[in-house]
mmCIF file of C-alpha atoms in Angstrom:
data_model
loop_
_atom_site.group_PDB
_atom_site.id
_atom_site.type_symbol
_atom_site.label_atom_id
_atom_site.label_comp_id
_atom_site.label_asym_id
_atom_site.label_seq_id
_atom_site.Cartn_x
_atom_site.Cartn_y
_atom_site.Cartn_z
ATOM 1 C CA MET A 1 -28.150 58.784 -11.626
ATOM 2 C CA ASN A 2 -28.245 55.354 -11.071
ATOM 3 C CA ASP A 3 -30.469 54.386 -8.356
ATOM 4 C CA TRP A 4 -29.190 50.707 -8.396
ATOM 5 C CA PRO A 5 -26.813 49.386 -5.735
ATOM 6 C CA GLU A 6 -23.036 49.583 -6.648
ATOM 7 C CA GLY A 7 -23.950 50.908 -10.109
ATOM 8 C CA TRP A 8 -26.026 48.391 -11.668
ATOM 9 C CA SER A 9 -28.625 49.327 -13.835
ATOM 10 C CA GLY A 10 -31.672 47.554 -14.973
ATOM 11 C CA ASP A 11 -30.257 47.136 -18.290
ATOM 12 C CA ASN A 12 -27.334 45.322 -17.136
ATOM 13 C CA ARG A 13 -29.129 42.666 -15.140
ATOM 14 C CA GLY A 14 -29.314 40.402 -17.957
ATOM 15 C CA SER A 15 -32.126 37.621 -18.666
ATOM 16 C CA GLY A 16 -29.696 35.138 -16.711
ATOM 17 C CA TYR A 17 -30.172 37.230 -13.187
ATOM 18 C CA GLY A 18 -30.866 34.646 -10.194
ATOM 19 C CA ARG A 19 -31.646 31.580 -12.790
ATOM 20 C CA GLY A 20 -27.993 29.964 -13.341
ATOM 21 C CA SER A 21 -27.445 31.684 -16.261
ATOM 22 C CA ALA A 22 -24.286 30.096 -18.399
ATOM 23 C CA SER A 23 -23.064 33.578 -18.831
ATOM 24 C CA ALA A 24 -19.655 33.928 -17.382
ATOM 25 C CA ARG A 25 -20.342 37.194 -15.563
ATOM 26 C CA PRO A 26 -20.766 35.950 -11.654
ATOM 27 C CA GLU A 27 -23.325 37.641 -9.277
ATOM 28 C CA SER A 28 -21.705 39.334 -6.343
ATOM 29 C CA ALA A 29 -22.628 38.233 -2.950
ATOM 30 C CA ARG A 30 -24.807 41.391 -2.067
ATOM 31 C CA VAL A 31 -27.160 40.957 -5.006
ATOM 32 C CA MET A 32 -27.627 37.201 -4.786
ATOM 33 C CA ARG A 33 -31.449 37.410 -3.387
ATOM 34 C CA GLN A 34 -33.714 34.500 -3.057
ATOM 35 C CA VAL A 35 -36.030 34.915 -6.113
ATOM 36 C CA ARG A 36 -39.325 33.631 -6.152
ATOM 37 C CA ARG A 37 -39.878 31.694 -9.445
ATOM 38 C CA GLY A 38 -43.486 31.865 -10.674
ATOM 39 C CA ALA A 39 -46.211 34.654 -11.683
ATOM 40 C CA THR A 40 -45.479 38.227 -10.888
ATOM 41 C CA PRO A 41 -46.804 39.478 -7.557
ATOM 42 C CA PRO A 42 -50.350 41.630 -8.432
ATOM 43 C CA PRO A 43 -49.721 45.257 -8.455
ATOM 44 C CA GLY A 44 -51.057 47.335 -5.496
ATOM 45 C CA PRO A 45 -49.392 49.433 -2.765
ATOM 46 C CA GLY A 46 -46.305 47.480 -1.248
ATOM 47 C CA PRO A 47 -44.339 47.774 1.800
ATOM 48 C CA SER A 48 -42.337 51.148 2.370
ATOM 49 C CA ALA A 49 -39.436 51.438 0.285
ATOM 50 C CA PRO A 50 -35.829 50.076 1.583
ATOM 51 C CA PRO A 51 -33.481 52.344 3.183
ATOM 52 C CA TYR A 52 -31.249 52.061 -0.033
ATOM 53 C CA GLY A 53 -33.186 55.103 -1.464
ATOM 54 C CA ALA A 54 -35.811 55.910 -3.814
ATOM 55 C CA GLY A 55 -35.915 53.679 -6.649
ATOM 56 C CA VAL A 56 -34.464 50.571 -5.172
ATOM 57 C CA PRO A 57 -36.660 47.461 -5.954
ATOM 58 C CA GLN A 58 -38.932 46.228 -3.270
ATOM 59 C CA GLN A 59 -37.425 42.973 -2.020
ATOM 60 C CA PRO A 60 -39.655 39.780 -1.344
ATOM 61 C CA SER A 61 -40.773 38.743 2.023
ATOM 62 C CA TYR A 62 -39.568 35.538 3.576
ATOM 63 C CA THR A 63 -42.130 33.979 5.510
ATOM 64 C CA ASP A 64 -42.171 30.494 7.507
ATOM 65 C CA GLY A 65 -38.831 29.914 5.646
ATOM 66 C CA GLN A 66 -39.829 29.264 2.398
ATOM 67 C CA GLY A 67 -40.088 32.725 0.869
ATOM 68 C CA TYR A 68 -43.609 34.385 -0.562
ATOM 69 C CA GLY A 69 -45.916 33.085 2.013
ATOM 70 C CA GLY A 70 -44.457 29.403 1.811
ATOM 71 C CA ASP A 71 -44.941 28.942 -2.156
ATOM 72 C CA GLY A 72 -41.164 27.948 -2.085
ATOM 73 C CA TYR A 73 -37.788 29.665 -3.346
ATOM 74 C CA ASP A 74 -34.919 28.481 -5.105
ATOM 75 C CA SER A 75 -31.487 30.215 -4.264
ATOM 76 C CA GLY A 76 -29.961 28.509 -7.308
ATOM 77 C CA TYR A 77 -27.580 26.474 -5.134
ATOM 78 C CA ASN A 78 -29.587 23.402 -4.295
ATOM 79 C CA THR A 79 -30.079 22.156 -7.833
ATOM 80 C CA GLY A 80 -26.768 23.230 -8.910
ATOM 81 C CA GLN A 81 -28.026 25.745 -11.422
ATOM 82 C CA VAL A 82 -25.661 28.401 -10.507
ATOM 83 C CA TYR A 83 -22.399 26.640 -10.782
ATOM 84 C CA GLY A 84 -23.724 24.116 -13.708
ATOM 85 C CA GLY A 85 -23.870 21.447 -10.908
ATOM 86 C CA GLY A 86 -25.014 17.889 -12.248
ATOM 87 C CA GLN A 87 -28.626 16.294 -11.796
ATOM 88 C CA GLY A 88 -29.913 12.685 -11.611
ATOM 89 C CA PRO A 89 -32.769 11.710 -13.623
ATOM 90 C CA GLY A 90 -36.092 13.712 -13.209
ATOM 91 C CA GLY A 91 -33.708 16.181 -11.305
ATOM 92 C CA GLN A 92 -33.821 14.085 -8.266
ATOM 93 C CA GLY A 93 -30.550 15.135 -7.101
ATOM 94 C CA PRO A 94 -26.902 14.556 -7.834
ATOM 95 C CA VAL A 95 -25.700 11.273 -9.621
ATOM 96 C CA ARG A 96 -23.518 9.090 -7.494
ATOM 97 C CA PRO A 97 -21.053 6.986 -9.204
ATOM 98 C CA ALA A 98 -22.286 2.999 -9.401
ATOM 99 C CA PRO A 99 -20.123 1.129 -6.926
ATOM 100 C CA ASN A 100 -17.197 -0.889 -8.057
ATOM 101 C CA TRP A 101 -18.621 -4.383 -7.281
ATOM 102 C CA ARG A 102 -15.478 -6.236 -8.666
ATOM 103 C CA ARG A 103 -13.446 -4.522 -6.793
ATOM 104 C CA ARG A 104 -15.513 -4.897 -3.347
ATOM 105 C CA ILE A 105 -15.564 -8.646 -4.358
ATOM 106 C CA LYS A 106 -11.985 -8.839 -4.691
ATOM 107 C CA TRP A 107 -11.031 -7.261 -1.483
ATOM 108 C CA THR A 108 -13.725 -9.119 0.412
ATOM 109 C CA ALA A 109 -12.452 -12.422 -0.966
ATOM 110 C CA ILE A 110 -8.608 -11.613 0.162
ATOM 111 C CA THR A 111 -9.856 -10.491 3.659
ATOM 112 C CA VAL A 112 -11.775 -13.807 4.027
ATOM 113 C CA VAL A 113 -8.841 -15.895 2.724
ATOM 114 C CA THR A 114 -6.225 -14.017 5.042
ATOM 115 C CA VAL A 115 -8.496 -14.680 8.141
ATOM 116 C CA LEU A 116 -8.974 -18.272 7.168
ATOM 117 C CA VAL A 117 -5.091 -18.755 6.692
ATOM 118 C CA VAL A 118 -4.496 -17.060 9.966
ATOM 119 C CA THR A 119 -6.661 -18.943 11.861
ATOM 120 C CA THR A 120 -5.498 -22.303 10.415
ATOM 121 C CA VAL A 121 -1.929 -21.886 10.914
ATOM 122 C CA GLY A 122 -2.609 -20.438 14.408
ATOM 123 C CA THR A 123 -4.678 -23.276 15.380
ATOM 124 C CA TYR A 124 -2.265 -25.841 13.554
ATOM 125 C CA PHE A 125 0.438 -24.544 16.052
ATOM 126 C CA TRP A 126 -1.440 -24.271 19.225
ATOM 127 C CA ALA A 127 -2.833 -28.069 18.702
ATOM 128 C CA ASP A 128 0.871 -28.973 17.991
ATOM 129 C CA SER A 129 2.130 -27.553 21.168
ATOM 130 C CA LYS A 130 -0.497 -29.541 23.144
ATOM 131 C CA LEU A 131 0.423 -32.902 21.770
ATOM 132 C CA ASN A 132 2.219 -34.829 24.781
ATOM 133 C CA ARG A 133 4.774 -36.313 22.852
ATOM 134 C CA GLU A 134 6.427 -38.397 25.869
ATOM 135 C CA VAL A 135 6.877 -42.170 24.557
ATOM 136 C CA ASP A 136 10.332 -42.751 22.760
ATOM 137 C CA LEU A 137 9.820 -45.577 20.418
ATOM 138 C CA SER A 138 13.795 -45.319 19.714
ATOM 139 C CA LYS A 139 14.358 -47.273 22.932
ATOM 140 C CA VAL A 140 12.596 -50.253 21.499
ATOM 141 C CA ILE A 141 15.228 -52.615 20.404
ATOM 142 C CA GLU A 142 15.190 -55.655 17.659
ATOM 143 C CA ARG A 143 12.477 -54.489 15.957
ATOM 144 C CA PRO A 144 10.638 -55.911 12.806
ATOM 145 C CA GLY A 145 11.119 -54.422 9.364
ATOM 146 C CA ALA A 146 8.657 -51.693 8.257
ATOM 147 C CA GLY A 147 5.722 -52.925 6.142
ATOM 148 C CA GLU A 148 3.300 -51.051 3.881
ATOM 149 C CA GLY A 149 0.545 -48.773 5.547
ATOM 150 C CA THR A 150 0.865 -47.369 8.970
ATOM 151 C CA ASN A 151 0.055 -49.148 12.239
ATOM 152 C CA TYR A 152 -0.875 -47.431 15.411
ATOM 153 C CA LEU A 153 -1.040 -48.935 18.791
ATOM 154 C CA ILE A 154 -3.966 -47.173 20.529
ATOM 155 C CA VAL A 155 -4.022 -47.694 24.478
ATOM 156 C CA GLY A 156 -6.596 -46.936 26.980
ATOM 157 C CA SER A 157 -5.103 -46.730 30.472
ATOM 158 C CA ASP A 158 -6.699 -46.850 33.966
ATOM 159 C CA SER A 159 -4.264 -43.907 35.153
ATOM 160 C CA ARG A 160 -6.301 -41.572 37.507
ATOM 161 C CA GLU A 161 -3.497 -38.914 37.338
ATOM 162 C CA GLY A 162 -5.016 -35.559 38.087
ATOM 163 C CA MET A 163 -8.587 -37.027 39.053
ATOM 164 C CA THR A 164 -9.918 -35.782 42.217
ATOM 165 C CA ASP A 165 -11.768 -38.068 44.929
ATOM 166 C CA ALA A 166 -15.089 -37.115 43.911
ATOM 167 C CA GLN A 167 -14.206 -37.666 39.979
ATOM 168 C CA LYS A 168 -12.548 -41.212 41.062
ATOM 169 C CA LYS A 169 -16.122 -42.189 42.887
ATOM 170 C CA ASP A 170 -18.623 -40.612 40.167
ATOM 171 C CA LEU A 171 -16.272 -42.616 37.317
ATOM 172 C CA HIS A 172 -16.056 -45.979 39.540
ATOM 173 C CA THR A 173 -12.475 -45.891 39.187
ATOM 174 C CA GLY A 174 -11.181 -47.100 42.420
ATOM 175 C CA SER A 175 -8.080 -45.367 43.887
ATOM 176 C CA ALA A 176 -5.216 -47.767 42.680
ATOM 177 C CA GLU A 177 -1.945 -46.201 42.494
ATOM 178 C CA GLY A 178 -0.035 -45.995 39.053
ATOM 179 C CA LYS A 179 -1.526 -46.984 35.613
ATOM 180 C CA ARG A 180 -2.122 -50.211 33.682
ATOM 181 C CA THR A 181 -3.441 -51.069 30.415
ATOM 182 C CA ASP A 182 -7.272 -51.278 30.250
ATOM 183 C CA SER A 183 -7.529 -51.656 26.532
ATOM 184 C CA MET A 184 -4.829 -52.105 23.572
ATOM 185 C CA MET A 185 -5.932 -51.976 19.907
ATOM 186 C CA ILE A 186 -3.703 -51.995 16.558
ATOM 187 C CA LEU A 187 -5.123 -49.876 13.931
ATOM 188 C CA HIS A 188 -3.868 -50.363 10.315
ATOM 189 C CA THR A 189 -4.321 -47.776 7.747
ATOM 190 C CA GLY A 190 -3.348 -48.372 3.993
ATOM 191 C CA ASP A 191 -4.947 -48.548 0.483
ATOM 192 C CA ASN A 192 -7.320 -51.513 1.271
ATOM 193 C CA GLY A 193 -9.330 -49.822 4.039
ATOM 194 C CA ALA A 194 -8.484 -49.651 7.805
ATOM 195 C CA THR A 195 -8.665 -52.745 10.107
ATOM 196 C CA LEU A 196 -8.792 -52.414 14.009
ATOM 197 C CA ILE A 197 -7.739 -55.449 15.722
ATOM 198 C CA SER A 198 -8.201 -55.781 19.830
ATOM 199 C CA LEU A 199 -5.590 -57.399 22.178
ATOM 200 C CA PRO A 200 -7.158 -58.731 24.941
ATOM 201 C CA ARG A 201 -5.102 -57.769 28.062
ATOM 202 C CA ASP A 202 -5.437 -61.399 29.192
ATOM 203 C CA SER A 203 -3.456 -62.357 26.227
ATOM 204 C CA ASP A 204 -0.618 -64.790 26.946
ATOM 205 C CA VAL A 205 2.785 -63.364 25.490
ATOM 206 C CA GLU A 206 6.262 -63.859 26.105
ATOM 207 C CA ILE A 207 8.380 -60.745 27.618
ATOM 208 C CA PRO A 208 11.490 -60.505 25.347
ATOM 209 C CA SER A 209 14.844 -58.812 26.103
ATOM 210 C CA PHE A 210 14.276 -54.984 26.259
ATOM 211 C CA VAL A 211 16.169 -51.779 27.340
ATOM 212 C CA GLY A 212 14.890 -50.096 30.475
ATOM 213 C CA SER A 213 12.876 -47.045 29.578
ATOM 214 C CA GLU A 214 14.402 -45.095 32.521
ATOM 215 C CA SER A 215 17.692 -46.777 33.686
ATOM 216 C CA GLY A 216 18.874 -47.419 29.846
ATOM 217 C CA LYS A 217 19.769 -50.832 31.306
ATOM 218 C CA LYS A 218 19.361 -54.183 29.196
ATOM 219 C CA TYR A 219 17.097 -56.995 30.359
ATOM 220 C CA PRO A 220 17.762 -60.360 28.721
ATOM 221 C CA GLY A 221 14.749 -62.620 27.934
ATOM 222 C CA THR A 222 14.291 -65.338 29.939
ATOM 223 C CA GLY A 223 11.191 -67.257 28.080
ATOM 224 C CA ARG A 224 8.965 -65.782 30.521
ATOM 225 C CA HIS A 225 5.011 -65.800 29.916
ATOM 226 C CA THR A 226 2.517 -63.590 31.287
ATOM 227 C CA LYS A 227 -0.348 -61.299 30.675
ATOM 228 C CA LEU A 228 0.065 -58.376 28.205
ATOM 229 C CA ASN A 229 -0.849 -55.958 30.274
ATOM 230 C CA ALA A 230 1.764 -56.941 32.994
ATOM 231 C CA ALA A 231 4.380 -55.785 29.831
ATOM 232 C CA TYR A 232 2.985 -52.164 30.276
ATOM 233 C CA ALA A 233 3.034 -52.245 34.382
ATOM 234 C CA GLU A 234 6.463 -53.612 34.376
ATOM 235 C CA ASP A 235 8.221 -51.019 32.111
ATOM 236 C CA GLY A 236 5.822 -48.682 30.542
ATOM 237 C CA PRO A 237 4.601 -48.091 26.968
ATOM 238 C CA GLU A 238 8.236 -48.932 25.465
ATOM 239 C CA LEU A 239 8.072 -52.517 26.721
ATOM 240 C CA LEU A 240 4.426 -52.926 25.886
ATOM 241 C CA VAL A 241 5.491 -51.661 22.086
ATOM 242 C CA ARG A 242 8.441 -54.293 22.209
ATOM 243 C CA THR A 243 6.261 -57.155 23.603
ATOM 244 C CA ILE A 244 3.708 -56.953 21.003
ATOM 245 C CA GLU A 245 6.000 -56.664 17.942
ATOM 246 C CA HIS A 246 8.125 -59.837 19.234
ATOM 247 C CA ASN A 247 5.048 -61.828 19.700
ATOM 248 C CA THR A 248 3.302 -60.773 16.491
ATOM 249 C CA GLY A 249 6.376 -59.813 13.807
ATOM 250 C CA LEU A 250 4.362 -56.509 13.217
ATOM 251 C CA ARG A 251 6.214 -53.040 13.404
ATOM 252 C CA LEU A 252 4.046 -50.371 15.275
ATOM 253 C CA ASP A 253 4.649 -46.864 13.661
ATOM 254 C CA HIS A 254 2.943 -44.664 16.278
ATOM 255 C CA TYR A 255 1.840 -44.984 20.060
ATOM 256 C CA VAL A 256 -1.415 -43.331 21.324
ATOM 257 C CA GLU A 257 -2.400 -43.677 25.214
ATOM 258 C CA ILE A 258 -5.442 -41.882 26.776
ATOM 259 C CA GLY A 259 -6.379 -42.201 30.448
ATOM 260 C CA PHE A 260 -9.839 -42.449 32.179
ATOM 261 C CA SER A 261 -10.414 -38.573 32.787
ATOM 262 C CA GLY A 262 -9.532 -37.890 29.240
ATOM 263 C CA PHE A 263 -11.736 -40.436 27.737
ATOM 264 C CA ALA A 264 -14.573 -38.824 29.826
ATOM 265 C CA ASN A 265 -13.542 -35.151 28.980
ATOM 266 C CA ILE A 266 -13.544 -35.890 25.468
ATOM 267 C CA VAL A 267 -17.008 -37.499 25.068
ATOM 268 C CA ASP A 268 -18.548 -34.495 27.092
ATOM 269 C CA ALA A 269 -16.681 -32.024 24.976
ATOM 270 C CA VAL A 270 -18.257 -33.467 21.837
ATOM 271 C CA GLY A 271 -21.714 -33.472 23.346
ATOM 272 C CA GLY A 272 -21.912 -37.217 23.825
ATOM 273 C CA VAL A 273 -21.754 -40.005 21.374
ATOM 274 C CA GLU A 274 -24.763 -41.906 20.383
ATOM 275 C CA MET A 275 -24.545 -45.996 20.817
ATOM 276 C CA ASP A 276 -26.776 -48.712 19.842
ATOM 277 C CA ILE A 277 -26.702 -50.997 23.168
ATOM 278 C CA PRO A 278 -27.622 -54.608 21.965
ATOM 279 C CA GLN A 279 -28.687 -55.688 25.578
ATOM 280 C CA ASP A 280 -29.476 -54.606 29.128
ATOM 281 C CA ILE A 281 -26.346 -54.022 30.952
ATOM 282 C CA LYS A 282 -25.679 -53.577 34.716
ATOM 283 C CA ASP A 283 -22.164 -53.725 36.490
ATOM 284 C CA LYS A 284 -21.502 -52.254 39.793
ATOM 285 C CA LYS A 285 -17.918 -52.230 39.415
ATOM 286 C CA SER A 286 -17.872 -50.072 36.226
ATOM 287 C CA GLY A 287 -21.129 -48.412 37.271
ATOM 288 C CA ALA A 288 -22.767 -49.551 34.142
ATOM 289 C CA ASP A 289 -26.572 -49.611 33.873
ATOM 290 C CA PHE A 290 -27.975 -49.357 30.794
ATOM 291 C CA GLN A 291 -31.120 -50.663 28.815
ATOM 292 C CA LYS A 292 -30.889 -52.037 25.294
ATOM 293 C CA GLY A 293 -31.394 -49.626 22.677
ATOM 294 C CA LYS A 294 -30.256 -46.012 20.974
ATOM 295 C CA GLN A 295 -29.143 -43.428 23.801
ATOM 296 C CA THR A 296 -26.665 -40.913 23.720
ATOM 297 C CA LEU A 297 -23.803 -41.513 26.609
ATOM 298 C CA ASN A 298 -22.136 -38.621 28.557
ATOM 299 C CA GLY A 299 -18.450 -39.014 29.577
ATOM 300 C CA GLU A 300 -19.320 -40.824 33.056
ATOM 301 C CA GLU A 301 -21.618 -43.329 31.094
ATOM 302 C CA ALA A 302 -19.111 -43.901 28.082
ATOM 303 C CA LEU A 303 -16.453 -44.841 30.441
ATOM 304 C CA ALA A 304 -18.735 -47.243 32.356
ATOM 305 C CA PHE A 305 -19.926 -48.776 29.118
ATOM 306 C CA VAL A 306 -16.241 -49.595 27.926
ATOM 307 C CA ARG A 307 -14.889 -50.612 31.124
ATOM 308 C CA THR A 308 -17.886 -53.300 31.594
ATOM 309 C CA ARG A 309 -16.790 -56.833 31.240
ATOM 310 C CA TYR A 310 -18.474 -58.853 34.191
ATOM 311 C CA ALA A 311 -21.976 -58.430 33.182
ATOM 312 C CA LEU A 312 -20.823 -59.789 29.424
ATOM 313 C CA ALA A 313 -21.141 -63.353 28.750
ATOM 314 C CA GLY A 314 -17.623 -63.419 26.704
ATOM 315 C CA SER A 315 -16.083 -60.819 29.375
ATOM 316 C CA ASP A 316 -12.948 -59.348 28.216
ATOM 317 C CA LEU A 317 -13.623 -60.304 24.559
ATOM 318 C CA ASP A 318 -17.034 -58.941 24.466
ATOM 319 C CA ARG A 319 -15.361 -55.772 25.973
ATOM 320 C CA THR A 320 -12.902 -55.381 23.397
ATOM 321 C CA LYS A 321 -15.815 -55.350 20.802
ATOM 322 C CA ASN A 322 -17.560 -52.745 22.812
ATOM 323 C CA GLN A 323 -14.708 -50.550 22.940
ATOM 324 C CA GLN A 324 -14.020 -50.940 19.050
ATOM 325 C CA LYS A 325 -17.783 -49.826 18.604
ATOM 326 C CA PHE A 326 -17.511 -47.120 20.925
ATOM 327 C CA LEU A 327 -14.126 -45.513 19.729
ATOM 328 C CA SER A 328 -15.041 -45.771 16.045
ATOM 329 C CA ALA A 329 -18.647 -44.010 16.966
ATOM 330 C CA LEU A 330 -16.302 -41.217 18.844
ATOM 331 C CA ALA A 331 -14.552 -40.662 15.987
ATOM 332 C CA SER A 332 -17.541 -40.217 13.428
ATOM 333 C CA GLN A 333 -18.928 -37.587 15.835
ATOM 334 C CA VAL A 334 -15.827 -35.758 16.420
ATOM 335 C CA ALA A 335 -15.669 -35.508 12.306
ATOM 336 C CA THR A 336 -19.121 -34.445 11.959
ATOM 337 C CA PRO A 337 -19.680 -30.946 10.319
ATOM 338 C CA SER A 338 -21.473 -29.987 13.331
ATOM 339 C CA THR A 339 -18.256 -30.268 15.179
ATOM 340 C CA VAL A 340 -15.647 -29.383 12.530
ATOM 341 C CA LEU A 341 -17.226 -26.089 11.563
ATOM 342 C CA ASN A 342 -18.308 -25.204 14.915
ATOM 343 C CA PRO A 343 -15.575 -23.412 16.850
ATOM 344 C CA PHE A 344 -17.491 -23.455 20.166
ATOM 345 C CA LYS A 345 -17.268 -27.211 20.148
ATOM 346 C CA LEU A 346 -14.605 -28.079 17.952
ATOM 347 C CA TYR A 347 -11.868 -25.932 20.265
ATOM 348 C CA PRO A 348 -13.351 -27.599 23.655
ATOM 349 C CA THR A 349 -13.344 -31.126 21.760
ATOM 350 C CA MET A 350 -9.405 -30.669 20.589
ATOM 351 C CA GLY A 351 -8.153 -29.092 23.865
ATOM 352 C CA ALA A 352 -9.866 -32.200 25.801
ATOM 353 C CA GLY A 353 -8.206 -34.628 23.491
ATOM 354 C CA LEU A 354 -4.781 -33.054 23.122
ATOM 355 C CA ASP A 355 -4.355 -32.306 26.777
ATOM 356 C CA SER A 356 -5.409 -36.073 27.590
ATOM 357 C CA LEU A 357 -3.322 -37.977 24.915
ATOM 358 C CA VAL A 358 0.192 -39.473 25.494
ATOM 359 C CA VAL A 359 1.733 -40.084 21.951
ATOM 360 C CA ASP A 360 5.325 -41.016 20.652
ATOM 361 C CA LYS A 361 7.888 -38.372 19.667
ATOM 362 C CA ASP A 362 7.457 -38.813 15.958
ATOM 363 C CA MET A 363 3.622 -38.380 15.932
ATOM 364 C CA GLY A 364 2.281 -35.502 13.984
ATOM 365 C CA LEU A 365 -1.080 -33.584 13.689
ATOM 366 C CA PHE A 366 -1.568 -35.287 10.825
ATOM 367 C CA ASP A 367 -0.636 -38.724 11.566
ATOM 368 C CA LEU A 368 -3.557 -38.282 14.428
ATOM 369 C CA ALA A 369 -5.967 -36.906 12.252
ATOM 370 C CA SER A 370 -5.544 -40.019 9.743
ATOM 371 C CA MET A 371 -5.761 -42.173 12.530
ATOM 372 C CA PHE A 372 -9.314 -40.756 13.623
ATOM 373 C CA TRP A 373 -10.384 -40.839 10.139
ATOM 374 C CA ALA A 374 -9.420 -44.268 9.625
ATOM 375 C CA MET A 375 -11.605 -44.892 13.016
ATOM 376 C CA LYS A 376 -14.310 -43.537 11.440
ATOM 377 C CA SER A 377 -14.369 -45.386 8.310
ATOM 378 C CA VAL A 378 -14.498 -48.627 10.356
ATOM 379 C CA SER A 379 -17.712 -47.185 12.123
ATOM 380 C CA GLY A 380 -18.809 -46.391 8.482
ATOM 381 C CA GLY A 381 -18.545 -50.038 7.445
ATOM 382 C CA ASP A 382 -15.570 -49.414 5.017
ATOM 383 C CA GLY A 383 -13.111 -51.097 7.401
ATOM 384 C CA THR A 384 -12.772 -54.288 9.529
ATOM 385 C CA SER A 385 -12.929 -54.619 13.161
ATOM 386 C CA MET A 386 -12.050 -57.623 15.080
ATOM 387 C CA ASN A 387 -10.216 -59.382 18.216
ATOM 388 C CA MET A 388 -7.067 -61.287 17.741
ATOM 389 C CA PRO A 389 -7.722 -64.730 16.889
ATOM 390 C CA ILE A 390 -7.849 -66.975 19.783
ATOM 391 C CA SER A 391 -7.242 -70.892 20.201
ATOM 392 C CA GLY A 392 -7.840 -71.253 23.696
ATOM 393 C CA SER A 393 -6.375 -70.727 26.868
ATOM 394 C CA VAL A 394 -3.403 -71.393 28.945
ATOM 395 C CA GLY A 395 -2.273 -71.142 32.777
ATOM 396 C CA GLY A 396 -5.675 -68.654 32.752
ATOM 397 C CA ASN A 397 -4.484 -66.418 29.967
ATOM 398 C CA LEU A 398 -5.764 -66.340 26.444
ATOM 399 C CA LYS A 399 -3.514 -67.852 23.894
ATOM 400 C CA TRP A 400 -3.536 -66.283 20.324
ATOM 401 C CA ASP A 401 -3.982 -68.833 17.183
ATOM 402 C CA ASP A 402 -0.503 -68.841 15.873
ATOM 403 C CA ALA A 403 -1.594 -69.670 12.306
ATOM 404 C CA LYS A 404 -4.225 -67.163 12.166
ATOM 405 C CA VAL A 405 -1.950 -64.254 13.516
ATOM 406 C CA LYS A 406 0.953 -64.944 11.091
ATOM 407 C CA LYS A 407 -1.366 -64.755 8.358
ATOM 408 C CA LEU A 408 -3.092 -61.887 9.586
ATOM 409 C CA VAL A 409 0.397 -60.055 10.058
ATOM 410 C CA GLU A 410 1.372 -61.168 6.478
ATOM 411 C CA GLU A 411 -1.938 -59.424 5.211
ATOM 412 C CA LEU A 412 -1.158 -56.107 7.119
ATOM 413 C CA LYS A 413 2.467 -56.077 6.355
ATOM 414 C CA ASN A 414 1.558 -56.325 2.552
ATOM 415 C CA ASP A 415 -1.470 -53.881 3.110
ATOM 416 C CA GLU A 416 -3.560 -56.431 1.526
ATOM 417 C CA LYS A 417 -7.228 -57.068 2.210
ATOM 418 C CA VAL A 418 -7.673 -58.835 5.665
ATOM 419 C CA THR A 419 -9.414 -62.392 5.316
ATOM 420 C CA VAL A 420 -8.559 -63.765 8.636
ATOM 421 C CA SER A 421 -11.466 -63.386 11.231
ATOM 422 C CA GLY A 422 -11.003 -63.155 14.547
ATOM 423 C CA ASN A 423 -12.924 -63.976 17.865
#
């Protein structure tokens, strides 16, 4: 009679019983006991026989979750011995495959590039949609021939459009209706660096024949002379471009205009612009009140600085020099890594600038970027800044030096290094 459960005998237990033997014979779920590894318990009276009947081996006691008094047990599963599972060095657990770093780096790079491309394309279309392309240079008649390089007409207007009474008071702009030109500059870009030329608004010019920007009616020239800023007041940007081209012989490729509030908003968005003010300035009309030396100007202060002329010895000629210095410094500030690489500063700056700029219909974002980089180069010493050469005055207006202006225009048309000096 066999006293072992299910017909097992002591002989067929085999040497691999409970030890993960490589034998192909499996153990049944009923006889896979937790077996203590180590020395055999000392002889002596043991607990009562199990209910299987006589001759059934005594089973190990299971106390404190460890078996045999907490000395530890091994079921054969946790080390992989029963089914031959692998172990790491020193039996420290299963071996995990090494990470495929080449694959991870590849997919990380693809993800980063994809995000950059999507962000760049999205930013481009967002910015392009915000440009106010309101000026139609195709309405300008009898234009000079195109030369080498690119010529931008940059205009600062005294437009108060969209400003509240409080803003007008804070910015000392007054409440005049309509808009006039407060500053005008020609920026030439080409292979010989950038040249920034200020056109005093009191310059004496002839108003030529032109086609009305709204009416489409042609107005013949009468030889009438007036201040340059009167051309803008009479028929807007198109007549201003026509007048400058007629009096200089230089073709203007692009037009860029910014008003009072837009100018102040850009300066505030970029976090202010550092300027080295050469003298104490106090002007009640513009609101300027500055001490000599380096300081960072916010939007309100910057507008007061570029509009000041009554507190300056050279009046409008000195003001145009200050405007050149400030615009170049502003372009440099916008182009710094702290602005370009910081989305929390870049997007507000772009938004403030693009919302307030008025450009011609052919102006693109790359043209605008080229203009800003050229202005930055002027402030960095790689370009030239000057006033239009003046020879005197006539009827209270500033008269250009015809010989110097002719030489200057020839150098700009041929994209040559500028040798003419201005006032």
